[in-house]
Coordinates of N, CA, C and O in Angstrom, one line a residue:
M1 N 13.5 -0.6 -7.8 CA 12.6 -0.6 -6.4 C 12.4 -1.5 -6.0 O 12.2 -2.4 -7.1
K2 N 11.9 -1.5 -5.0 CA 11.0 -2.7 -4.1 C 10.3 -2.5 -2.9 O 10.2 -1.4 -2.6
V3 N 9.1 -3.4 -3.2 CA 8.1 -2.6 -2.1 C 8.1 -3.7 -1.3 O 8.0 -5.0 -1.5
Y4 N 7.6 -3.2 -0.2 CA 7.6 -4.2 1.0 C 5.8 -3.6 1.7 O 5.6 -2.8 1.7
F5 N 5.6 -4.7 2.2 CA 4.3 -4.8 2.6 C 3.9 -4.8 3.8 O 4.8 -5.8 4.9
H6 N 2.9 -4.3 4.9 CA 2.9 -4.1 6.3 C 1.5 -4.3 6.4 O 0.9 -3.5 5.8
L7 N 0.8 -5.2 7.4 CA -0.4 -5.1 7.5 C -0.8 -4.5 9.1 O -0.1 -4.9 10.0
N8 N -1.6 -3.7 9.0 CA -2.0 -3.0 10.4 C -3.3 -4.0 10.8 O -4.2 -4.0 10.4
L9 N -2.7 -4.9 12.0 CA -3.8 -6.0 12.5 C -5.2 -5.2 13.0 O -6.3 -5.7 13.1
E10 N -4.8 -3.6 13.5 CA -6.1 -2.8 14.3 C -7.3 -2.9 13.1 O -7.9 -2.6 13.7
S11 N -7.0 -2.5 12.4 CA -7.6 -1.7 11.1 C -7.9 -2.8 9.3 O -8.4 -2.0 8.9
F12 N -7.0 -3.9 10.1 CA -6.5 -4.5 8.7 C -6.3 -4.0 7.3 O -6.9 -4.2 6.4
S13 N -5.7 -2.7 7.5 CA -5.3 -1.9 6.5 C -4.4 -2.3 6.0 O -3.0 -2.5 7.0
N14 N -3.6 -2.0 4.8 CA -2.4 -2.2 4.3 C -1.4 -0.8 4.1 O -1.7 0.2 3.9
C15 N -0.1 -0.8 4.7 CA 0.8 -0.3 4.6 C 2.0 -1.0 3.7 O 2.4 -1.5 3.8
Y16 N 2.6 0.3 3.1 CA 3.7 -0.2 1.8 C 5.1 0.8 2.1 O 4.7 1.8 2.2
F17 N 5.9 0.0 2.2 CA 7.5 0.8 1.9 C 8.0 0.6 0.3 O 8.0 -0.2 -0.1
V18 N 8.0 1.6 -0.4 CA 9.0 1.8 -1.8 C 10.4 2.2 -1.4 O 10.5 3.4 -1.1
V19 N 11.2 1.5 -1.7 CA 12.4 1.7 -1.5 C 13.7 1.6 -2.7 O 13.1 1.0 -3.8
N20 N 13.9 2.8 -3.0 CA 14.8 2.8 -4.0 C 16.1 2.4 -3.4 O 16.8 3.1 -2.8
E21 N 16.6 1.4 -3.9 CA 18.1 0.3 -3.9 C 19.3 1.3 -3.9 O 20.2 1.0 -3.1
L22 N 19.5 2.0 -5.5 CA 20.6 2.7 -5.4 C 20.6 3.8 -4.6 O 21.6 4.2 -3.8
S23 N 19.6 4.5 -3.9 CA 20.3 5.9 -2.7 C 19.7 5.5 -1.9 O 20.2 6.1 -0.5
K24 N 18.9 4.5 -1.4 CA 19.0 4.0 0.2 C 17.3 5.1 0.7 O 17.0 5.2 1.6
Q25 N 16.9 5.6 0.1 CA 15.8 6.6 0.5 C 14.3 5.4 0.3 O 14.7 4.4 -0.5
A26 N 13.2 5.9 0.9 CA 12.3 5.3 0.7 C 10.8 6.8 1.2 O 11.4 7.1 1.4
I27 N 9.5 5.5 0.6 CA 8.7 6.2 0.4 C 7.7 5.5 1.2 O 8.0 4.3 1.3
I28 N 6.5 5.8 2.5 CA 5.6 5.1 3.0 C 4.4 5.5 2.7 O 4.2 6.8 2.3
I29 N 3.3 4.6 2.4 CA 2.3 4.6 1.8 C 1.2 4.5 2.9 O 1.6 3.1 3.1
D30 N 0.3 5.1 3.4 CA -0.5 4.9 4.4 C -0.3 4.2 5.8 O -0.7 3.1 5.7
P31 N 0.9 5.1 6.1 CA 0.7 4.8 7.6 C -0.2 4.4 8.2 O -0.3 5.7 9.5
G32 N -1.0 3.2 8.3 CA -2.0 3.6 9.3 C -1.5 2.8 10.9 O -1.9 3.8 12.1
K33 N -0.5 2.6 10.6 CA 0.0 2.4 12.5 C 2.0 2.3 12.4 O 2.0 1.6 11.4
I34 N 2.4 2.9 12.9 CA 4.1 3.0 13.1 C 4.4 1.6 14.3 O 3.6 2.0 15.5
N35 N 4.9 0.5 13.7 CA 4.9 -0.4 14.9 C 6.4 -0.5 14.7 O 7.3 0.0 14.6
E36 N 7.2 -1.3 15.7 CA 8.3 -1.7 15.7 C 9.4 -2.2 14.5 O 10.1 -2.1 13.9
Q37 N 8.3 -3.3 13.8 CA 8.8 -3.8 12.5 C 9.4 -2.5 11.3 O 9.9 -2.7 10.7
I38 N 8.4 -2.0 11.2 CA 8.5 -0.5 10.7 C 9.7 -0.1 11.1 O 10.4 0.7 10.1
I39 N 9.6 0.6 11.7 CA 11.2 1.3 12.5 C 12.3 0.6 12.3 O 13.0 1.1 11.8
K40 N 12.2 -0.8 12.7 CA 13.2 -1.8 12.5 C 13.9 -1.9 11.0 O 14.8 -1.6 10.8
Q41 N 12.7 -1.8 10.0 CA 13.2 -1.9 8.7 C 13.8 -0.4 8.1 O 14.6 -1.1 7.5
V42 N 13.4 0.6 8.2 CA 14.2 2.1 8.4 C 15.2 1.8 8.8 O 16.6 2.1 8.3
E43 N 15.4 1.7 10.4 CA 16.8 1.6 10.8 C 17.8 0.7 10.2 O 18.6 0.7 10.0
D44 N 17.6 -0.4 10.2 CA 18.1 -1.8 10.2 C 18.6 -1.8 8.7 O 19.9 -2.5 8.1
G45 N 17.9 -1.2 7.6 CA 17.9 -0.9 6.3 C 19.0 0.4 5.8 O 19.2 0.3 4.5
N46 N 19.1 1.0 7.1 CA 20.1 2.6 6.9 C 19.2 3.3 5.7 O 20.1 3.9 4.9
L47 N 17.8 3.2 5.8 CA 16.9 4.1 4.8 C 16.7 5.5 5.3 O 16.5 5.4 6.7
K48 N 16.6 6.1 4.4 CA 16.1 7.7 4.7 C 14.6 7.8 4.1 O 14.3 7.8 2.9
L49 N 13.9 8.0 5.3 CA 12.6 8.3 5.0 C 12.4 9.4 4.4 O 12.3 10.5 5.2
A50 N 11.8 9.1 3.0 CA 11.3 11.1 2.2 C 10.0 11.1 2.3 O 10.3 12.6 1.9
A51 N 9.6 10.3 2.2 CA 8.3 11.2 2.4 C 6.9 9.7 3.0 O 7.6 8.8 2.8
A52 N 6.0 10.5 3.4 CA 4.7 9.8 3.3 C 3.5 10.1 2.1 O 3.4 11.3 1.9
L53 N 2.9 8.9 1.5 CA 1.8 9.8 0.9 C 0.5 8.9 1.5 O 0.7 7.6 1.3
I54 N -0.2 9.9 1.2 CA -1.7 9.2 1.7 C -2.7 9.2 0.7 O -2.6 10.1 0.2
T55 N -3.6 8.2 0.6 CA -4.7 7.7 0.0 C -5.7 8.7 0.1 O -6.4 9.1 -0.7
H56 N -6.0 8.7 1.5 CA -7.3 9.3 1.8 C -7.1 9.7 2.9 O -6.4 8.9 3.9
N57 N -8.2 10.9 3.6 CA -8.2 10.9 5.2 C -9.4 10.3 5.7 O -10.2 10.4 6.2
H58 N -9.0 9.0 6.3 CA -9.2 8.0 6.5 C -8.3 7.5 8.0 O -7.4 7.0 7.4
M59 N -8.7 7.3 9.3 CA -7.7 7.2 10.2 C -6.7 5.8 9.5 O -5.8 6.0 10.0
S60 N -7.4 4.8 9.4 CA -6.8 3.3 9.3 C -6.0 3.9 8.1 O -5.0 2.9 7.9
H61 N -5.6 4.9 7.5 CA -4.6 5.1 6.6 C -3.5 6.3 6.8 O -2.4 6.1 6.2
M62 N -3.8 6.8 7.9 CA -2.9 8.0 8.5 C -2.8 8.0 9.8 O -2.1 8.7 10.1
N63 N -3.4 6.9 10.4 CA -3.3 7.2 12.2 C -1.7 7.2 12.6 O -1.7 7.8 13.5
G64 N -0.8 6.1 11.9 CA 0.6 6.4 12.1 C 1.4 7.5 12.1 O 2.3 7.9 12.2
L65 N 0.8 8.2 11.1 CA 1.5 9.9 10.6 C 2.0 10.8 11.7 O 3.3 10.9 11.7
K66 N 1.4 10.8 12.7 CA 1.8 11.8 14.2 C 3.2 10.9 14.6 O 4.1 11.6 15.2
T67 N 3.1 9.3 14.9 CA 4.3 9.0 15.5 C 5.5 9.2 14.4 O 6.4 9.2 14.7
L68 N 5.1 8.7 13.0 CA 6.3 9.1 12.0 C 7.0 10.2 11.9 O 8.0 10.0 11.7
K69 N 6.2 11.2 12.3 CA 6.4 12.9 12.2 C 7.6 13.1 13.4 O 8.0 13.8 13.4
K70 N 7.4 12.4 14.7 CA 8.1 12.4 15.6 C 9.5 11.9 15.3 O 10.2 12.5 16.2
I71 N 9.8 10.9 14.6 CA 10.7 10.2 14.4 C 11.7 10.5 13.5 O 12.8 10.2 13.7
Y72 N 11.1 10.9 12.4 CA 11.4 11.2 11.3 C 11.3 12.7 10.4 O 10.0 12.6 10.7
D73 N 12.1 13.2 9.6 CA 11.8 14.2 8.8 C 11.4 13.8 8.0 O 12.1 13.6 6.8
V74 N 10.1 14.0 7.5 CA 9.3 13.2 6.3 C 8.5 14.5 5.6 O 7.6 14.9 6.5
E75 N 8.4 14.1 4.5 CA 7.2 15.3 3.5 C 6.2 14.4 3.7 O 5.9 13.2 3.3
V76 N 4.7 15.0 3.5 CA 3.4 14.4 3.6 C 3.3 15.0 2.1 O 2.9 16.2 2.2
Y77 N 2.5 14.0 1.7 CA 1.7 14.3 -0.1 C 0.5 13.5 0.3 O 0.4 12.4 0.5
A78 N -0.6 14.6 0.1 CA -2.0 14.0 0.3 C -2.4 14.9 -0.4 O -2.0 16.5 -1.0
A79 N -3.8 15.0 -1.0 CA -5.0 15.5 -1.4 C -6.0 16.6 -0.4 O -6.4 17.6 -0.8
D80 N -5.7 16.2 1.3 CA -6.2 17.6 2.0 C -5.4 17.6 3.1 O -4.4 16.7 3.5
A81 N -5.1 19.4 3.2 CA -4.5 19.7 3.9 C -4.4 19.4 5.1 O -3.3 19.6 6.0
E82 N -5.7 18.8 5.4 CA -5.8 18.5 7.5 C -4.9 17.5 7.6 O -4.9 17.2 8.5
I83 N -4.6 16.4 6.8 CA -4.1 15.2 7.2 C -3.1 15.6 7.9 O -2.3 14.9 8.9
A84 N -1.6 16.4 6.9 CA 0.0 16.2 8.0 C -0.4 17.2 9.2 O 0.6 17.3 9.8
E85 N -1.1 18.2 9.3 CA -1.2 19.6 10.4 C -0.4 20.6 10.0 O -0.5 21.8 10.3
K86 N 1.0 20.1 9.7 CA 2.1 21.2 9.5 C 2.4 21.1 8.1 O 1.5 21.1 6.9
P87 N 3.7 21.3 7.7 CA 3.9 21.6 6.6 C 3.9 20.2 5.6 O 4.2 19.2 5.8
S88 N 2.9 20.4 4.5 CA 2.7 19.1 3.8 C 2.5 19.8 2.3 O 2.5 21.1 2.2
H89 N 2.3 18.5 1.0 CA 2.1 18.9 0.0 C 0.8 19.1 -0.1 O 0.5 17.3 -0.6
V90 N 0.0 19.4 -0.8 CA -1.3 19.3 -1.1 C -1.3 19.0 -3.0 O -0.6 19.9 -3.3
L91 N -1.7 17.9 -3.0 CA -2.0 17.2 -4.4 C -3.6 17.4 -5.0 O -4.1 17.1 -4.5
K92 N -3.2 18.1 -6.0 CA -4.5 18.6 -6.9 C -4.8 17.9 -8.3 O -3.7 17.8 -8.8
G93 N -5.7 17.2 -8.8 CA -5.8 16.9 -10.3 C -4.9 15.8 -10.1 O -4.5 14.9 -9.2
D94 N -4.3 15.4 -11.1 CA -3.5 14.6 -12.2 C -2.3 14.9 -11.8 O -1.7 16.1 -12.5
G95 N -1.2 14.2 -12.0 CA 0.6 15.1 -12.0 C 1.2 13.7 -11.6 O 1.1 12.6 -11.3
S96 N 2.4 14.5 -11.5 CA 3.6 13.5 -11.0 C 5.2 14.3 -10.2 O 4.9 15.7 -11.1
L97 N 5.8 13.8 -9.9 CA 6.5 14.3 -9.2 C 7.8 13.1 -8.8 O 7.7 12.2 -9.3
T98 N 9.2 13.9 -8.3 CA 10.0 13.3 -8.2 C 10.6 12.9 -6.8 O 10.3 14.0 -6.0
I99 N 10.4 11.7 -6.0 CA 10.5 11.6 -4.7 C 11.0 10.3 -4.4 O 11.4 9.4 -5.1
A100 N 12.6 10.5 -3.4 CA 13.3 9.4 -3.2 C 14.0 8.7 -4.7 O 14.3 8.1 -4.6
G101 N 14.3 9.7 -5.6 CA 14.9 9.2 -6.7 C 14.1 9.1 -7.6 O 13.9 8.0 -8.9
M102 N 12.8 8.8 -7.4 CA 11.6 7.8 -8.5 C 10.6 8.8 -8.6 O 10.1 9.3 -8.0
N103 N 10.3 8.3 -9.7 CA 8.9 9.1 -10.6 C 7.8 8.5 -9.9 O 7.1 7.4 -10.0
V104 N 7.0 9.7 -9.0 CA 6.0 9.1 -8.7 C 4.7 10.0 -9.2 O 4.3 11.5 -9.8
S105 N 3.5 8.9 -9.9 CA 2.8 9.7 -10.7 C 1.2 9.8 -9.7 O 0.8 8.8 -8.9
Y106 N 0.1 10.6 -10.0 CA -1.1 11.0 -9.0 C -1.7 11.0 -9.6 O -2.2 11.9 -10.6
Y107 N -3.4 10.3 -9.5 CA -4.7 10.6 -10.0 C -5.2 10.8 -9.0 O -5.5 10.1 -8.0
S108 N -6.4 12.3 -9.6 CA -7.3 12.1 -8.2 C -8.5 11.8 -8.8 O -9.1 11.5 -9.5
V109 N -9.0 10.5 -7.4 CA -10.0 9.6 -7.9 C -11.3 9.5 -7.1 O -10.9 8.7 -5.9
P110 N -12.2 10.8 -6.9 CA -13.0 11.1 -5.8 C -14.0 10.2 -6.2 O -14.3 9.5 -7.2
G111 N -14.5 9.7 -4.5 CA -15.8 9.0 -4.6 C -15.8 8.1 -3.6 O -16.7 8.1 -2.9
H112 N -14.9 7.3 -3.0 CA -15.1 7.0 -1.8 C -14.7 8.1 -1.1 O -15.7 7.9 0.0
S113 N -13.8 8.7 -1.1 CA -14.0 10.0 -0.2 C -13.3 11.2 -1.0 O -13.0 10.8 -2.3
A114 N -13.6 12.2 -1.0 CA -13.4 13.7 -1.6 C -11.7 14.0 -2.2 O -11.6 14.4 -3.0
D115 N -11.1 13.6 -1.4 CA -9.8 13.6 -1.6 C -8.9 12.1 -1.6 O -7.8 12.3 -1.8
S116 N -9.5 11.4 -1.9 CA -9.1 9.8 -2.7 C -8.6 10.4 -3.9 O -8.3 10.6 -4.8
I117 N -7.0 10.0 -3.7 CA -5.6 9.5 -4.7 C -4.7 8.5 -4.8 O -5.0 7.4 -4.0
V118 N -4.7 8.4 -6.2 CA -3.8 6.9 -6.4 C -2.7 6.9 -6.9 O -2.2 8.1 -7.5
F119 N -1.3 6.3 -6.3 CA -0.3 6.9 -6.6 C 0.2 5.7 -7.1 O 0.0 4.5 -7.4
K120 N 1.2 5.8 -8.4 CA 2.1 4.8 -9.1 C 3.1 5.0 -9.4 O 4.0 6.2 -9.5
I121 N 3.9 4.4 -9.1 CA 5.4 4.0 -9.3 C 6.0 2.9 -9.5 O 5.6 1.8 -9.6
G122 N 6.5 3.1 -10.7 CA 6.9 1.9 -11.4 C 5.8 1.6 -12.1 O 4.7 2.3 -12.8
N123 N 5.1 0.1 -12.0 CA 4.1 -0.7 -12.6 C 3.2 -0.9 -11.3 O 2.6 -2.2 -11.4
V124 N 3.1 -0.4 -10.1 CA 2.3 -0.2 -9.0 C 1.6 0.8 -8.9 O 2.3 2.2 -8.8
L125 N 0.6 0.5 -8.7 CA -0.7 1.6 -8.3 C -1.3 1.0 -7.2 O -1.3 0.1 -6.4
F126 N -1.0 2.3 -6.0 CA -1.4 2.4 -4.5 C -2.5 2.7 -4.6 O -2.8 4.1 -4.6
T127 N -3.6 2.3 -4.2 CA -5.0 2.7 -4.4 C -5.9 2.7 -3.5 O -7.2 3.2 -3.5
G128 N -5.3 2.3 -2.6 CA -6.1 2.8 -1.2 C -7.4 2.1 -1.1 O -7.3 0.9 -1.6
D129 N -8.6 3.0 -1.2 CA -9.6 2.4 -1.0 C -10.8 2.2 -2.4 O -11.6 1.9 -2.4
T130 N -10.1 2.9 -3.3 CA -11.0 3.2 -4.3 C -10.9 2.0 -5.3 O -11.8 1.7 -5.5
L131 N -9.9 1.3 -5.2 CA -9.6 0.0 -6.2 C -9.1 -1.0 -5.6 O -7.9 -0.9 -5.0
Q132 N -9.8 -2.4 -4.7 CA -9.6 -3.2 -4.6 C -10.0 -4.6 -5.0 O -10.7 -4.6 -6.4
A133 N -9.1 -5.9 -5.0 CA -9.1 -7.2 -5.3 C -10.7 -7.5 -5.6 O -11.6 -7.8 -4.9
G134 N -11.5 -7.1 -7.0 CA -13.2 -7.9 -7.0 C -13.8 -6.7 -6.6 O -15.0 -6.4 -7.3
I135 N -13.7 -5.4 -5.9 CA -14.7 -4.1 -5.8 C -14.2 -2.9 -5.9 O -12.7 -3.0 -6.0
I136 N -14.9 -2.4 -5.0 CA -14.1 -0.3 -5.6 C -14.8 -0.1 -4.1 O -15.3 -0.9 -3.5
G137 N -14.2 0.9 -3.8 CA -14.6 1.4 -2.5 C -15.9 1.9 -2.0 O -16.6 2.2 -2.9
T138 N -16.5 1.8 -0.6 CA -17.9 2.1 -1.0 C -17.9 4.0 -1.1 O -17.2 4.5 -0.6
T139 N -19.2 4.2 -1.5 CA -19.6 5.8 -1.5 C -21.0 5.9 -1.0 O -21.5 4.9 -0.5
N140 N -21.1 6.8 -0.9 CA -22.4 7.4 0.0 C -23.6 8.0 -0.8 O -24.5 8.4 -0.3
S141 N -23.5 8.0 -2.1 CA -24.8 8.3 -3.1 C -24.4 7.7 -4.4 O -23.4 7.4 -4.6
N142 N -25.4 7.5 -5.2 CA -25.4 6.9 -6.7 C -24.3 8.1 -7.3 O -23.3 7.4 -8.0
Y143 N -24.4 9.0 -7.0 CA -23.7 10.2 -7.8 C -22.1 9.9 -7.5 O -21.1 10.1 -8.6
S144 N -21.6 9.9 -6.3 CA -20.1 9.5 -6.3 C -19.7 7.9 -6.6 O -19.1 7.5 -7.1
K145 N -20.5 7.2 -6.3 CA -20.3 5.6 -6.9 C -20.3 6.1 -8.7 O -19.4 5.7 -9.3
K146 N -20.7 6.4 -9.5 CA -20.9 6.9 -10.8 C -19.4 8.1 -10.7 O -19.0 7.5 -11.7
T147 N -19.4 8.6 -10.4 CA -18.2 9.6 -10.3 C -17.0 8.3 -10.3 O -15.9 8.6 -11.1
L148 N -16.8 7.7 -9.2 CA -15.9 6.9 -8.7 C -15.4 5.8 -10.1 O -14.3 5.6 -10.4
V149 N -16.6 5.5 -10.4 CA -16.5 4.5 -11.6 C -16.1 4.7 -12.8 O -15.0 4.0 -13.5
T150 N -16.3 5.8 -12.9 CA -16.0 6.8 -14.4 C -14.5 7.1 -13.7 O -13.9 6.9 -15.3
N151 N -13.9 7.3 -12.9 CA -12.6 7.7 -12.9 C -11.7 6.4 -12.8 O -10.8 6.4 -13.4
I152 N -12.3 5.5 -12.4 CA -11.7 4.3 -12.2 C -11.2 3.6 -13.6 O -10.1 3.3 -13.8
R153 N -12.5 4.0 -14.4 CA -12.3 3.6 -15.9 C -11.5 3.7 -16.9 O -10.5 3.4 -17.5
T154 N -11.3 5.4 -16.8 CA -10.6 6.5 -17.5 C -9.2 6.3 -16.9 O -8.0 6.2 -17.6
K155 N -8.8 6.2 -15.7 CA -7.5 6.7 -15.2 C -7.2 5.5 -14.5 O -5.5 5.5 -14.8
L156 N -7.4 4.1 -14.3 CA -6.9 2.8 -13.6 C -7.0 1.8 -14.5 O -5.7 1.6 -14.8
L157 N -8.3 1.5 -15.4 CA -8.2 0.5 -16.1 C -7.5 0.9 -17.3 O -7.9 0.0 -18.1
S158 N -7.3 2.1 -17.7 CA -6.7 2.3 -18.9 C -4.9 2.0 -18.9 O -4.4 2.0 -20.1
Q159 N -4.6 1.1 -17.8 CA -3.1 1.1 -17.8 C -3.1 -0.3 -17.8 O -4.0 -1.1 -18.4
H160 N -1.6 -0.8 -18.3 CA -1.5 -1.8 -19.0 C -1.9 -3.3 -18.0 O -2.0 -3.1 -16.6
D161 N -2.5 -4.1 -18.5 CA -3.1 -5.5 -17.6 C -1.5 -5.9 -16.8 O -2.5 -6.2 -15.5
D162 N -0.6 -5.6 -17.1 CA 0.4 -6.0 -15.6 C 0.5 -5.5 -15.0 O 1.1 -5.4 -13.8
T163 N 0.1 -4.2 -14.8 CA 0.5 -3.1 -13.5 C -0.5 -3.5 -12.5 O -1.6 -4.1 -12.3
I164 N 0.5 -3.6 -11.4 CA 0.2 -4.4 -10.2 C -1.1 -3.3 -8.8 O -0.8 -2.1 -9.2
V165 N -1.7 -3.9 -8.8 CA -2.4 -3.0 -7.7 C -2.4 -3.5 -6.6 O -2.8 -4.4 -6.1
M166 N -1.9 -2.2 -5.3 CA -1.7 -2.4 -4.0 C -3.1 -1.5 -3.1 O -2.7 -0.9 -3.3
P167 N -3.6 -2.6 -2.5 CA -4.9 -1.6 -2.2 C -4.5 -1.6 -1.0 O -3.2 -2.2 -0.3
G168 N -5.6 -0.7 -0.3 CA -5.4 -0.1 1.2 C -6.0 -1.4 2.2 O -5.5 -1.1 3.2
H169 N -6.9 -2.6 1.6 CA -6.9 -3.3 2.3 C -7.4 -4.8 1.4 O -7.7 -4.5 0.1
G170 N -7.2 -6.0 2.1 CA -7.1 -7.1 1.3 C -5.5 -7.3 0.3 O -5.0 -6.8 0.5
P171 N -6.3 -8.2 -0.6 CA -4.9 -8.9 -1.6 C -4.4 -8.1 -2.5 O -5.3 -7.1 -3.3
M172 N -3.7 -8.2 -3.0 CA -2.9 -7.4 -4.2 C -3.5 -8.0 -5.6 O -4.1 -9.2 -5.2
S173 N -3.8 -7.2 -6.6 CA -4.7 -7.6 -7.7 C -3.6 -7.1 -9.0 O -2.5 -6.8 -8.7
S174 N -3.9 -7.1 -9.9 CA -3.3 -6.4 -11.4 C -4.9 -5.8 -12.1 O -6.2 -5.9 -11.7
I175 N -4.2 -5.1 -13.1 CA -5.3 -4.2 -13.4 C -6.0 -4.9 -14.6 O -7.1 -4.9 -14.7
G176 N -5.6 -6.1 -15.3 CA -6.2 -6.8 -16.2 C -7.0 -7.8 -15.3 O -8.1 -8.2 -16.0
A177 N -6.8 -8.3 -14.3 CA -7.6 -9.1 -13.3 C -8.8 -8.2 -12.9 O -10.1 -8.7 -13.2
E178 N -8.6 -7.0 -12.8 CA -9.4 -6.1 -12.3 C -10.8 -5.3 -13.6 O -11.6 -5.3 -13.6
R179 N -10.2 -5.5 -14.5 CA -10.7 -5.0 -15.8 C -11.6 -6.0 -16.3 O -12.8 -6.2 -16.6
M180 N -11.1 -7.5 -16.0 CA -11.9 -8.4 -16.7 C -13.0 -9.3 -15.1 O -14.1 -9.8 -15.1
F181 N -12.3 -9.3 -14.1 CA -13.4 -9.5 -12.9 C -14.4 -8.6 -12.0 O -15.3 -9.0 -11.1
N182 N -13.8 -7.2 -11.9 CA -14.2 -6.4 -11.0 C -16.1 -6.0 -11.5 O -15.9 -5.2 -12.5
I183 N -16.7 -6.7 -11.0 CA -18.3 -6.4 -11.4 C -18.6 -4.9 -11.0 O -19.5 -4.7 -12.3
D184 N -17.9 -4.4 -10.2 CA -18.2 -3.0 -10.0 C -17.6 -1.7 -10.9 O -18.2 -0.8 -11.4
T185 N -17.1 -2.5 -12.3 CA -16.5 -1.4 -12.9 C -16.9 -2.0 -14.5 O -16.2 -1.4 -15.7
E186 N -17.5 -3.2 -14.1 CA -17.9 -3.0 -15.9 C -18.6 -2.5 -16.7 O -19.2 -1.5 -16.1
T187 N -18.4 -2.5 -18.1 CA -18.8 -1.2 -18.7 C -20.4 -1.0 -19.0 O -21.2 -0.5 -19.0
R188 N -20.8 -2.4 -18.8 CA -22.1 -2.6 -19.3 C -23.0 -2.0 -18.2 O -24.2 -1.6 -17.9
K189 N -22.3 -1.5 -16.8 CA -23.1 -1.0 -15.8 C -22.8 -0.1 -15.0 O -21.5 0.2 -16.0
S190 N -23.8 0.9 -14.9 CA -23.1 2.7 -14.8 C -23.8 2.8 -13.5 O -24.8 2.8 -13.0

């Protein structure tokens, strides 16, 4: 498995490609914008784009989905049925699936948005806006923040220290670093 990073300069959001090197299949995560560089990577790598995973229903993470679906026959996985407009796989709760020959676990982590979902492939968590380097996603109430922090603690910070965090914005991190330095998730705060 290889992970490739693309930055959407319009919204400063992160987009990721996860490639199964054996099958030449790929998954795209949070396609905020589909540009020439992304299409070139798929075409030059002779990749079959198997799926698009959407961490939450915010435009900066899914705005390129319409373009992507015009070019490729791609399955869409998200927790919000409105995202894909047409056929999609609506994910509820926590679970796992096999996509592009890779095990993909998913965790429902509401708080930043009602449909926030985190994907795990190998030892990499794709967290969208749920968990970022040193911070958590914004919320609109104290209840939402408490829900988000509780879910981050139980579902994400329970992962191994060397689990890589690939957020929707900003630099990557690790669970060990977030457990140690993320002040929003410290156990003494509620």
